[in-house]
Coordinates of C-alpha atoms and ligand atoms in Angstrom, one line a residue:
M178 CA -147.6 139.6 -20.2
N179 CA -144.6 141.4 -18.9
I180 CA -144.8 142.8 -15.3
R181 CA -141.8 144.7 -14.2
T182 CA -140.8 145.3 -10.6
V183 CA -139.1 148.6 -10.4
S184 CA -136.9 149.6 -7.4
T185 CA -137.7 152.9 -5.9
Q186 CA -137.0 155.1 -2.9
P187 CA -139.6 156.7 -0.7
F188 CA -140.6 160.3 -1.0
L189 CA -141.2 161.7 2.4
D190 CA -143.9 164.3 1.4
Q191 CA -146.7 162.1 0.4
K192 CA -149.1 162.8 3.3
P193 CA -152.7 163.1 2.0
G194 CA -154.4 166.3 3.2
T195 CA -158.1 167.2 3.6
S196 CA -158.8 165.6 0.2
G197 CA -156.0 163.4 -1.1
L198 CA -152.4 164.2 -2.1
R199 CA -152.0 167.5 -3.8
K200 CA -148.7 168.8 -5.2
Q201 CA -147.4 170.9 -8.0
V202 CA -147.5 169.2 -11.4
S203 CA -143.7 169.3 -11.6
Q204 CA -143.6 167.2 -8.4
F205 CA -145.9 164.6 -9.8
Q206 CA -143.8 164.5 -12.9
T207 CA -140.7 163.5 -10.8
H208 CA -139.6 160.0 -11.8
H209 CA -141.4 157.4 -9.7
Y210 CA -143.5 160.0 -7.7
L211 CA -147.0 159.0 -9.0
E212 CA -145.9 155.3 -9.2
N213 CA -144.9 155.2 -5.6
F214 CA -148.1 156.8 -4.4
T215 CA -150.3 154.5 -6.5
Q216 CA -148.4 151.4 -5.4
S217 CA -148.7 152.6 -1.8
I218 CA -152.5 152.8 -2.2
F219 CA -152.7 149.3 -3.6
D220 CA -150.3 147.9 -0.9
S221 CA -152.6 149.4 1.8
L222 CA -155.7 147.7 0.5
E223 CA -156.7 144.3 1.8
N224 CA -156.4 142.6 -1.5
C225 CA -156.9 144.0 -4.9
H226 CA -156.7 140.7 -6.7
G227 CA -159.8 140.1 -8.8
Q228 CA -161.3 143.4 -7.8
T229 CA -162.9 146.3 -9.8
L230 CA -161.4 149.8 -9.8
V231 CA -163.0 153.1 -11.1
L232 CA -160.6 155.7 -12.5
G233 CA -161.0 159.2 -13.9
G234 CA -160.1 162.8 -13.3
D235 CA -161.1 166.4 -13.8
G236 CA -159.2 166.8 -17.1
R237 CA -156.4 168.9 -15.8
F238 CA -152.9 168.9 -17.2
Y239 CA -151.2 165.5 -16.7
N240 CA -154.6 163.7 -16.3
R241 CA -154.1 161.5 -19.3
Q242 CA -150.5 160.6 -18.6
A243 CA -151.4 159.8 -15.0
I244 CA -154.2 157.5 -16.1
Q245 CA -152.0 155.5 -18.4
I246 CA -149.5 155.0 -15.6
I247 CA -152.2 154.0 -13.0
L248 CA -153.8 151.6 -15.5
K249 CA -150.6 149.7 -15.9
I250 CA -149.9 149.6 -12.2
A251 CA -153.5 148.4 -11.5
A252 CA -153.0 145.7 -14.1
A253 CA -149.7 144.6 -12.5
N254 CA -151.4 144.4 -9.1
G255 CA -154.1 142.0 -10.2
F256 CA -157.2 144.1 -10.6
K257 CA -159.7 142.2 -12.7
R258 CA -161.4 145.2 -14.2
V259 CA -160.9 149.0 -14.4
L260 CA -163.7 151.3 -15.4
V261 CA -162.2 154.5 -16.8
G262 CA -164.1 157.6 -17.9
Q263 CA -164.0 158.5 -21.6
G264 CA -161.1 160.9 -22.3
G265 CA -160.0 160.3 -18.7
I266 CA -162.9 162.4 -17.5
L267 CA -165.0 161.6 -14.4
S268 CA -166.2 164.1 -11.9
T269 CA -165.7 163.3 -8.2
P270 CA -169.4 162.7 -7.7
A271 CA -169.5 160.5 -10.9
V272 CA -166.7 158.3 -9.5
S273 CA -168.7 157.9 -6.3
C274 CA -171.8 157.0 -8.3
I275 CA -170.0 154.5 -10.5
I276 CA -168.2 152.8 -7.6
R277 CA -171.6 152.2 -5.9
K278 CA -173.6 151.3 -9.0
Y279 CA -171.1 148.6 -10.2
Q280 CA -170.1 147.6 -6.6
A281 CA -166.4 148.4 -7.3
F282 CA -163.8 147.9 -4.7
G283 CA -162.7 151.5 -4.9
G284 CA -161.8 154.4 -7.2
I285 CA -159.0 156.8 -7.9
V286 CA -159.9 160.4 -8.7
L287 CA -157.2 162.6 -10.3
S288 CA -157.9 166.2 -9.2
A289 CA -156.6 169.0 -7.2
S290 CA -160.2 170.3 -7.1
H291 CA -160.2 174.1 -7.0
N292 CA -156.4 174.5 -7.3
P293 CA -155.3 176.0 -10.6
G294 CA -154.1 173.5 -13.3
G295 CA -151.7 173.6 -16.2
P296 CA -148.0 172.8 -16.3
N297 CA -147.3 175.3 -13.6
G298 CA -150.4 174.4 -11.6
D299 CA -151.3 171.6 -9.3
F300 CA -152.2 168.0 -9.6
G301 CA -153.8 165.6 -7.1
I302 CA -154.8 162.0 -6.5
K303 CA -157.4 160.7 -4.0
Y304 CA -158.6 157.2 -3.2
N305 CA -162.3 156.4 -2.6
I306 CA -163.4 153.2 -0.9
S307 CA -166.2 150.7 -1.7
N308 CA -169.0 152.9 -0.3
G309 CA -168.0 155.5 -2.9
G310 CA -166.6 158.0 -0.4
P311 CA -163.2 159.4 0.4
A312 CA -160.9 157.0 2.2
P313 CA -161.2 157.6 6.0
E314 CA -158.2 158.6 8.0
K315 CA -157.2 155.1 9.0
V316 CA -156.8 154.3 5.3
T317 CA -155.0 157.5 4.4
D318 CA -152.7 157.0 7.4
A319 CA -151.9 153.5 6.2
I320 CA -151.2 154.8 2.7
Y321 CA -148.9 157.5 4.1
A322 CA -147.0 155.0 6.2
R323 CA -146.5 152.8 3.2
T324 CA -145.1 155.7 1.1
K325 CA -142.4 156.1 3.7
T326 CA -141.1 152.6 3.4
I327 CA -141.8 151.6 -0.2
D328 CA -138.9 150.2 -2.1
A329 CA -140.5 148.8 -5.3
Y330 CA -143.6 149.1 -7.5
R331 CA -145.1 146.8 -10.1
I332 CA -146.0 147.9 -13.6
L333 CA -147.2 146.2 -16.7
E334 CA -145.1 146.8 -19.8
S335 CA -147.6 147.7 -22.5
N336 CA -148.7 150.4 -25.0
D337 CA -150.9 153.2 -23.9
L338 CA -154.6 152.7 -24.2
D339 CA -157.0 154.7 -26.4
L340 CA -159.0 156.6 -23.7
D341 CA -161.3 158.3 -26.2
R342 CA -163.0 155.2 -27.7
L343 CA -165.8 153.7 -25.6
G344 CA -165.4 149.9 -25.2
T345 CA -163.4 147.1 -23.7
T346 CA -159.7 146.3 -24.1
L347 CA -157.5 143.8 -22.3
L348 CA -154.5 145.1 -20.5
G349 CA -152.5 142.1 -19.5
D350 CA -155.2 140.1 -17.6
T351 CA -157.1 143.2 -16.7
T352 CA -160.3 144.2 -18.6
V353 CA -160.4 148.0 -19.1
D354 CA -163.8 149.4 -19.9
V355 CA -163.8 153.0 -21.2
V356 CA -167.2 154.2 -20.1
D357 CA -169.4 157.2 -20.9
S358 CA -168.4 159.9 -18.3
V359 CA -172.0 161.2 -17.9
V360 CA -174.6 158.6 -18.3
D361 CA -174.6 156.8 -15.0
Y362 CA -174.5 160.0 -13.1
S363 CA -177.3 161.6 -15.1
Q364 CA -179.5 158.6 -14.6
L365 CA -179.0 158.9 -10.8
M366 CA -180.0 162.5 -10.9
E367 CA -183.1 161.7 -12.9
S368 CA -184.1 159.2 -10.2
L369 CA -183.9 161.9 -7.5
F370 CA -185.4 165.0 -9.0
D371 CA -188.6 166.0 -10.8
F372 CA -187.1 166.4 -14.3
D373 CA -190.5 167.1 -15.8
R374 CA -191.1 170.1 -13.6
I375 CA -187.5 171.4 -14.0
H376 CA -187.9 170.9 -17.8
E377 CA -191.1 173.0 -17.7
L378 CA -189.4 175.7 -15.7
L379 CA -186.4 175.9 -18.0
T380 CA -188.4 175.9 -21.2
S381 CA -191.2 178.2 -20.0
G382 CA -189.6 181.4 -21.3
Q383 CA -190.2 183.0 -17.9
F384 CA -187.1 181.8 -16.3
S385 CA -183.4 181.9 -17.4
A386 CA -180.4 180.2 -15.9
C387 CA -176.7 180.4 -16.3
I388 CA -174.4 177.5 -15.3
D389 CA -170.7 178.2 -15.3
S390 CA -168.4 175.2 -15.4
L391 CA -165.3 177.3 -15.2
H392 CA -163.6 175.3 -18.0
A393 CA -163.5 172.3 -15.6
V394 CA -165.0 168.8 -15.4
T395 CA -168.8 169.6 -15.0
G396 CA -169.0 171.0 -18.6
P397 CA -170.0 167.7 -20.3
Y398 CA -172.3 166.8 -17.4
A399 CA -174.0 170.2 -17.3
R400 CA -174.5 170.4 -21.1
S401 CA -175.9 166.9 -21.2
I402 CA -178.3 167.4 -18.3
F403 CA -179.4 171.0 -18.5
E404 CA -179.3 171.7 -22.3
Q405 CA -179.9 168.3 -23.8
R406 CA -182.1 166.5 -21.3
L407 CA -183.9 169.4 -19.5
G408 CA -184.3 171.6 -22.6
A409 CA -182.5 174.7 -21.4
P410 CA -181.4 176.9 -24.3
V411 CA -177.9 176.1 -25.7
G412 CA -175.5 178.6 -24.1
T413 CA -177.1 178.1 -20.7
V414 CA -173.9 176.4 -19.8
Q415 CA -170.9 178.6 -20.1
N416 CA -167.2 177.7 -20.1
G417 CA -168.4 174.1 -20.7
I418 CA -165.4 172.5 -22.3
P419 CA -162.9 171.1 -19.9
L420 CA -159.5 172.7 -20.5
E421 CA -156.1 171.4 -19.2
D422 CA -155.4 174.7 -17.5
F423 CA -159.1 175.7 -16.8
G424 CA -158.5 178.7 -19.1
G425 CA -155.9 180.0 -16.7
G426 CA -158.4 180.5 -13.9
H427 CA -159.0 179.0 -10.4
P428 CA -161.9 176.6 -10.8
D429 CA -163.3 177.7 -7.5
P430 CA -167.0 178.6 -7.4
N431 CA -167.0 181.7 -5.2
L432 CA -167.6 185.4 -5.7
V433 CA -164.0 186.1 -6.4
Y434 CA -163.0 183.3 -8.8
A435 CA -166.3 182.9 -10.6
H436 CA -166.4 186.6 -11.5
D437 CA -167.7 186.2 -15.1
L438 CA -170.8 184.5 -13.7
V439 CA -171.1 187.1 -10.8
D440 CA -170.9 189.9 -13.4
R441 CA -173.8 188.4 -15.3
L442 CA -176.0 187.8 -12.3
Y443 CA -175.4 191.3 -11.0
G444 CA -175.5 193.0 -14.5
A445 CA -178.3 194.3 -16.7
D446 CA -180.8 191.7 -17.9
A447 CA -179.5 189.3 -15.3
P448 CA -180.7 185.7 -15.5
D449 CA -183.0 184.4 -12.7
F450 CA -180.6 181.7 -11.5
G451 CA -176.8 181.2 -11.6
A452 CA -174.5 178.4 -10.5
A453 CA -170.9 177.5 -10.8
S454 CA -168.9 174.3 -10.0
D455 CA -165.4 173.6 -9.0
G456 CA -162.6 171.7 -10.8
D457 CA -163.8 168.2 -10.0
G458 CA -167.5 169.0 -9.8
D459 CA -168.1 168.3 -6.1
R460 CA -168.9 171.9 -5.1
N461 CA -171.3 174.6 -6.2
M462 CA -172.2 178.2 -5.8
I463 CA -175.8 179.2 -6.1
L464 CA -176.9 182.8 -7.1
G465 CA -180.2 184.4 -7.7
R466 CA -180.7 187.6 -9.6
R467 CA -178.4 190.0 -7.8
F468 CA -178.4 187.6 -4.9
F469 CA -175.7 185.4 -3.4
V470 CA -176.7 182.3 -1.4
T471 CA -174.2 181.6 1.4
P472 CA -173.3 177.9 1.2
S473 CA -174.3 177.3 4.9
D474 CA -177.7 178.9 4.1
S475 CA -177.9 176.7 1.0
L476 CA -177.7 173.6 3.1
A477 CA -180.3 174.9 5.5
V478 CA -182.7 175.8 2.7
L479 CA -182.3 172.5 0.9
A480 CA -183.0 170.7 4.2
A481 CA -186.1 172.8 5.0
N482 CA -187.5 172.2 1.5
A483 CA -186.4 168.6 1.0
T484 CA -189.8 167.1 1.0
L485 CA -190.7 169.1 -2.2
V486 CA -188.1 166.9 -4.1
P487 CA -189.1 163.3 -5.1
G488 CA -185.9 161.7 -3.8
Y489 CA -186.4 163.2 -0.3
R490 CA -190.2 163.1 -0.2
N491 CA -190.2 161.0 2.9
G492 CA -188.1 163.4 4.9
L493 CA -184.6 163.4 6.3
A494 CA -183.0 161.2 8.9
G495 CA -180.5 163.9 10.1
I496 CA -178.4 166.8 8.9
A497 CA -174.6 166.9 9.2
R498 CA -172.4 169.9 8.8
S499 CA -168.7 170.5 9.2
M500 CA -167.7 172.4 12.3
P501 CA -166.9 175.8 10.6
T502 CA -170.2 175.7 8.7
S503 CA -172.8 178.0 10.1
Q504 CA -175.4 176.7 12.5
A505 CA -178.3 177.6 10.2
S506 CA -178.9 173.9 9.4
D507 CA -179.0 173.0 13.1
R508 CA -182.1 175.3 13.4
V509 CA -183.8 173.4 10.6
A510 CA -182.9 170.0 12.2
R511 CA -184.4 171.2 15.5
K512 CA -187.6 172.3 13.9
L513 CA -187.9 169.0 12.0
G514 CA -187.1 167.1 15.2
I515 CA -184.2 165.3 13.6
D516 CA -180.5 164.9 14.6
A517 CA -177.9 167.5 13.7
Y518 CA -174.2 166.4 13.5
E519 CA -171.0 168.5 13.6
T520 CA -167.9 166.9 12.0
P521 CA -164.4 168.1 11.2
T522 CA -163.7 169.7 7.8
G523 CA -163.6 167.2 4.8
W524 CA -166.2 165.0 3.3
K525 CA -164.6 161.8 4.6
F526 CA -166.1 162.5 8.0
F527 CA -169.6 162.2 6.7
G528 CA -169.2 158.7 5.3
N529 CA -170.1 156.7 8.4
L530 CA -173.1 158.9 9.2
L531 CA -174.4 158.4 5.7
D532 CA -173.7 154.7 5.7
V533 CA -175.6 153.9 8.8
G534 CA -178.5 156.2 7.9
K535 CA -178.0 158.8 10.7
A536 CA -177.6 161.7 8.2
T537 CA -179.4 162.3 4.9
L538 CA -178.1 165.7 3.9
C539 CA -174.5 167.0 4.6
G540 CA -172.8 170.3 3.9
E541 CA -169.7 172.4 4.3
E542 CA -169.4 176.2 4.3
S543 CA -166.9 175.8 1.4
F544 CA -169.7 175.4 -1.2
G545 CA -170.1 171.7 -0.8
T546 CA -173.5 170.0 -0.3
G547 CA -174.6 166.4 -0.8
S548 CA -176.7 163.6 0.4
N549 CA -176.9 159.8 0.9
H550 CA -177.3 159.3 -2.9
I551 CA -173.5 159.0 -3.1
R552 CA -170.7 159.5 -0.7
E553 CA -169.2 162.7 -2.0
K554 CA -170.4 166.3 -2.1
D555 CA -172.1 166.9 -5.4
G556 CA -172.2 170.3 -7.2
L557 CA -174.7 169.6 -10.0
W558 CA -177.0 167.7 -7.6
A559 CA -177.2 170.9 -5.5
V560 CA -178.1 172.9 -8.6
L561 CA -180.8 170.5 -9.6
F562 CA -182.1 170.5 -6.0
W563 CA -182.4 174.3 -6.1
L564 CA -184.1 174.2 -9.5
N565 CA -186.5 171.6 -8.3
I566 CA -187.4 173.8 -5.3
V567 CA -187.8 176.9 -7.5
A568 CA -190.0 174.9 -9.9
V569 CA -192.3 173.8 -7.2
R570 CA -192.5 177.0 -5.2
Q571 CA -192.5 179.3 -8.2
Q572 CA -190.6 181.8 -6.3
S573 CA -187.2 183.5 -6.9
V574 CA -184.1 182.4 -5.1
E575 CA -184.0 185.6 -3.2
T576 CA -187.6 185.2 -1.9
I577 CA -187.0 181.6 -0.9
V578 CA -183.9 182.6 1.2
Q579 CA -185.5 185.6 2.7
S580 CA -188.6 183.7 3.8
H581 CA -186.2 181.1 5.3
W582 CA -184.6 183.9 7.3
Q583 CA -188.0 185.1 8.5
E584 CA -188.9 181.7 9.7
Y585 CA -185.5 180.7 11.3
G586 CA -183.6 183.9 11.8
R587 CA -180.4 184.7 9.8
N588 CA -177.0 183.3 10.6
Y589 CA -174.7 186.0 9.2
Y590 CA -171.6 184.2 8.0
S591 CA -168.3 184.9 6.3
R592 CA -165.0 183.2 5.7
H593 CA -161.7 185.2 5.3
D594 CA -158.8 183.4 3.7
Y595 CA -155.2 184.5 4.0
E596 CA -153.4 182.6 1.2
S597 CA -149.8 181.9 0.7
V598 CA -148.8 182.8 4.2
N599 CA -145.3 181.7 5.4
G600 CA -145.8 178.3 6.9
E601 CA -143.9 179.0 10.1
R602 CA -145.7 182.2 10.8
A603 CA -149.0 180.5 10.3
N604 CA -148.1 177.8 12.7
A605 CA -146.9 180.4 15.2
L606 CA -150.2 182.2 15.0
M607 CA -152.1 179.0 15.7
D608 CA -149.7 178.1 18.6
Q609 CA -150.2 181.5 20.1
L610 CA -154.0 181.2 19.9
Q611 CA -153.9 177.7 21.3
S612 CA -151.8 178.8 24.3
N613 CA -154.3 181.6 25.2
L614 CA -157.4 179.4 24.9
S615 CA -157.6 178.3 28.5
S616 CA -157.7 181.9 29.8
L617 CA -160.5 183.0 27.4
S618 CA -163.4 181.2 28.8
G619 CA -165.8 183.5 30.7
Q620 CA -164.1 186.6 29.5
T621 CA -166.1 189.5 28.1
I622 CA -164.7 191.1 24.9
A623 CA -166.7 194.1 23.6
H624 CA -170.3 193.0 24.2
Y625 CA -169.5 189.4 23.7
T626 CA -168.9 186.9 26.5
V627 CA -166.8 183.8 25.7
K628 CA -168.8 180.6 26.4
Y629 CA -166.1 178.1 25.3
A630 CA -162.7 178.3 23.6
D631 CA -161.1 175.1 22.5
N632 CA -159.5 173.1 19.7
F633 CA -162.2 171.0 18.1
S634 CA -161.9 167.3 18.2
Y635 CA -164.3 164.6 17.0
T636 CA -165.2 161.1 18.0
D637 CA -167.0 159.3 15.2
P638 CA -170.3 158.1 16.7
V639 CA -170.3 155.0 14.4
D640 CA -166.8 153.6 14.6
G641 CA -165.3 155.6 17.5
S642 CA -162.3 156.9 15.6
F643 CA -160.9 160.0 17.0
S644 CA -159.6 163.2 15.3
A645 CA -157.9 166.0 17.2
N646 CA -156.7 169.5 16.3
Q647 CA -159.5 170.2 13.8
G648 CA -159.6 174.0 14.4
V649 CA -159.6 176.6 17.2
R650 CA -163.1 177.7 18.0
I651 CA -164.3 180.5 20.2
G652 CA -168.0 180.5 21.0
F653 CA -169.9 183.3 22.6
T654 CA -172.9 183.1 24.8
D655 CA -175.2 184.6 22.1
G656 CA -174.3 181.7 19.7
S657 CA -171.8 183.8 17.7
R658 CA -168.5 182.0 16.8
I659 CA -165.0 182.6 15.5
V660 CA -163.1 179.7 14.1
F661 CA -159.5 179.5 12.9
R662 CA -157.9 176.7 11.0
L663 CA -155.1 176.1 8.5
S664 CA -156.1 174.7 5.1
G665 CA -155.2 171.1 4.3
T666 CA -155.5 171.4 0.5
G667 CA -152.9 174.1 -0.5
T668 CA -149.5 173.3 -2.1
Q669 CA -147.6 176.5 -1.4
G670 CA -147.1 178.0 2.1
A671 CA -150.0 178.0 4.4
T672 CA -153.6 179.3 4.1
L673 CA -155.2 180.6 7.2
R674 CA -159.0 180.4 7.3
L675 CA -161.0 182.6 9.6
Y676 CA -164.7 181.7 9.9
L677 CA -167.1 184.2 11.4
E678 CA -170.7 183.7 12.4
S679 CA -173.4 185.6 14.3
Y680 CA -177.1 185.0 14.7
E681 CA -179.8 187.7 14.0
P682 CA -183.4 186.7 14.9
N683 CA -184.9 190.1 14.0
S684 CA -186.1 190.2 10.4
N685 CA -185.7 194.0 10.3
R686 CA -182.0 193.4 10.5
H687 CA -181.7 190.8 7.8
H688 CA -180.7 193.1 5.0
L689 CA -177.2 193.9 6.2
D690 CA -173.9 193.2 4.3
P691 CA -172.4 190.3 6.3
Q692 CA -169.1 192.2 6.5
V693 CA -171.0 194.9 8.3
A694 CA -173.0 192.6 10.5
L695 CA -169.8 190.8 11.5
T696 CA -167.6 193.9 12.1
D697 CA -167.2 193.4 15.8
L698 CA -166.3 189.8 15.4
I699 CA -163.8 190.6 12.8
T700 CA -162.2 193.1 15.2
I701 CA -162.1 190.6 18.0
A702 CA -160.6 187.9 15.7
E703 CA -157.8 190.3 14.9
Q704 CA -157.3 191.2 18.6
L705 CA -157.1 187.5 19.6
A706 CA -155.0 186.2 16.7
Q707 CA -152.9 189.2 15.7
I708 CA -153.4 188.2 12.1
R709 CA -151.8 191.3 10.6
S710 CA -148.6 191.0 12.5
F711 CA -148.3 187.2 12.0
T712 CA -149.2 187.1 8.3
G713 CA -147.9 190.5 7.3
M714 CA -151.2 191.0 5.5
D715 CA -153.6 193.8 6.1
V716 CA -156.6 192.2 4.4
P717 CA -157.6 188.7 3.5
T718 CA -156.9 187.5 -0.1
V719 CA -160.4 186.0 -0.5
I720 CA -163.6 186.8 1.4
T721 CA -166.6 184.5 0.9
Ligands
VG1_239 C1 -161.2 172.8 1.7 C2 -162.5 173.1 2.3 C3 -163.2 171.8 2.8 C4 -163.3 170.8 1.6 C5 -161.9 170.6 1.0 C6 -161.9 169.7 -0.2 O1 -160.3 172.2 2.6 O2 -162.4 174.0 3.3 O3 -164.5 172.1 3.3 O4 -163.8 169.6 2.0 O5 -161.3 171.8 0.6 O6 -162.8 170.2 -1.2 P1 -159.2 173.0 3.4 O7 -158.5 172.0 4.2 O8 -158.4 173.7 2.4 O9 -159.9 174.1 4.2 V1 -162.5 169.9 -2.7 O10 -163.7 170.4 -3.6 O11 -161.0 170.6 -2.9 O12 -162.2 168.2 -2.9
CO240 CO1 -163.7 169.8 -5.4

């Protein structure tokens, strides 16, 4: 066995963001770039000798090459066993599932999620710990610190492995198991949901669904679960073969980027149910016939109906949401008499709450929902959850959401993204907002009175870790909110996210277009933040 120690120099831009390290493919292809980061991960772990690692990615350009490199570095660092998805394919939730099932030490997911792929697109790498969840900040901070001082990495000299053939190979002293990408995950789904009832629904001839994988990682999972196992007609899954460039699209499940699906659900002969997933399969969009379910509402509806689903029959311990996510789920928690938690953006903040059993369901406004079944958000899990509810209630998606609003009131919600903004100007906008915060409290703007204006910070109730600067929020006395933050997942310039929420208890006013219902708040946000003049943009690039 020939292990080489290669001298290297640090790259100073390897700071993980909201969800791992994301850069343009060309950056990852720079000599030593991926090697440095991988070695920095392993150097930051207690001791990887004799441990098991899970490895896979969303199939984007450079996935296979990266896997070969990481396998050889893992072997040189003493891992006893690596489980790698066939063809290099594992969705983010599947990695989480496999880490937990086989009690692995951790896992590496290769994905830049919703960012476009291909030679001119983005690539990413994230590390998950032994609970199956994203590394918490103390781990990503340690990895980042290591990337700034690293001077060598270790790599095994060996031929590339065949990633397409299932089975076991020795790589130096390390056992590499190429495993089926889907089977463990689909068994877990079957343990949670009423597959018989969903099968009945999908084969009844009375109900049709369209699942769009956007040419990304969920294709094999969706075809296996919905078409093969649950009997939905072939063709129910569209864009179901993972492509290295996602067919040139953004694998982002929202009304803008999943337009093929949206056209079908709003067209003639629309199916009853539509869903799309993102690049790495951890997020989802749910549509009914000519009806869009806001992700924040989706979390609230799943929570309110959880006991209809076998895996949650005994009820929920608590519900956690990220700060910008609407407060709709808090209302459900109140009614159920369970705790509601508010965390910073990013799934890593839910890990402790799930581990100690404080939260059962978690969600983010960015189309991510999940539960304690794994430690990641989970796109197809949410689709199955919805189908299970529809199958039990025998009602349309629209009826289910509308009756939810009747019972709880409607939290109108929208997110406005300003993408590819000049970084300095975006920071200047946030600085300016920040400096005005202290004078805002108590002020009346239009017919809104400011109740609080601050920059959100969070102390983890389980381990006490503290995270500051998680977004500027302005709350009004009637429960409405405006939130501003800069994205931590982009690779070019900055993305400003503006989140808007207002509450409407009166069911005669539940039919409005959210952009209309939120008009006043949109105007106030512009007044407070001077978005137009700072960004030079008149309108957002994406509205969800
Ligand atoms: C975005 C979303 C956040 C999500 C993150 C990773 O982060 O807002 O809710 O957890 O993406 O999701 P940001 O920092 O760009 O707002 V994924 O599916 O890209 O792993
Ligand atoms: Co994702």
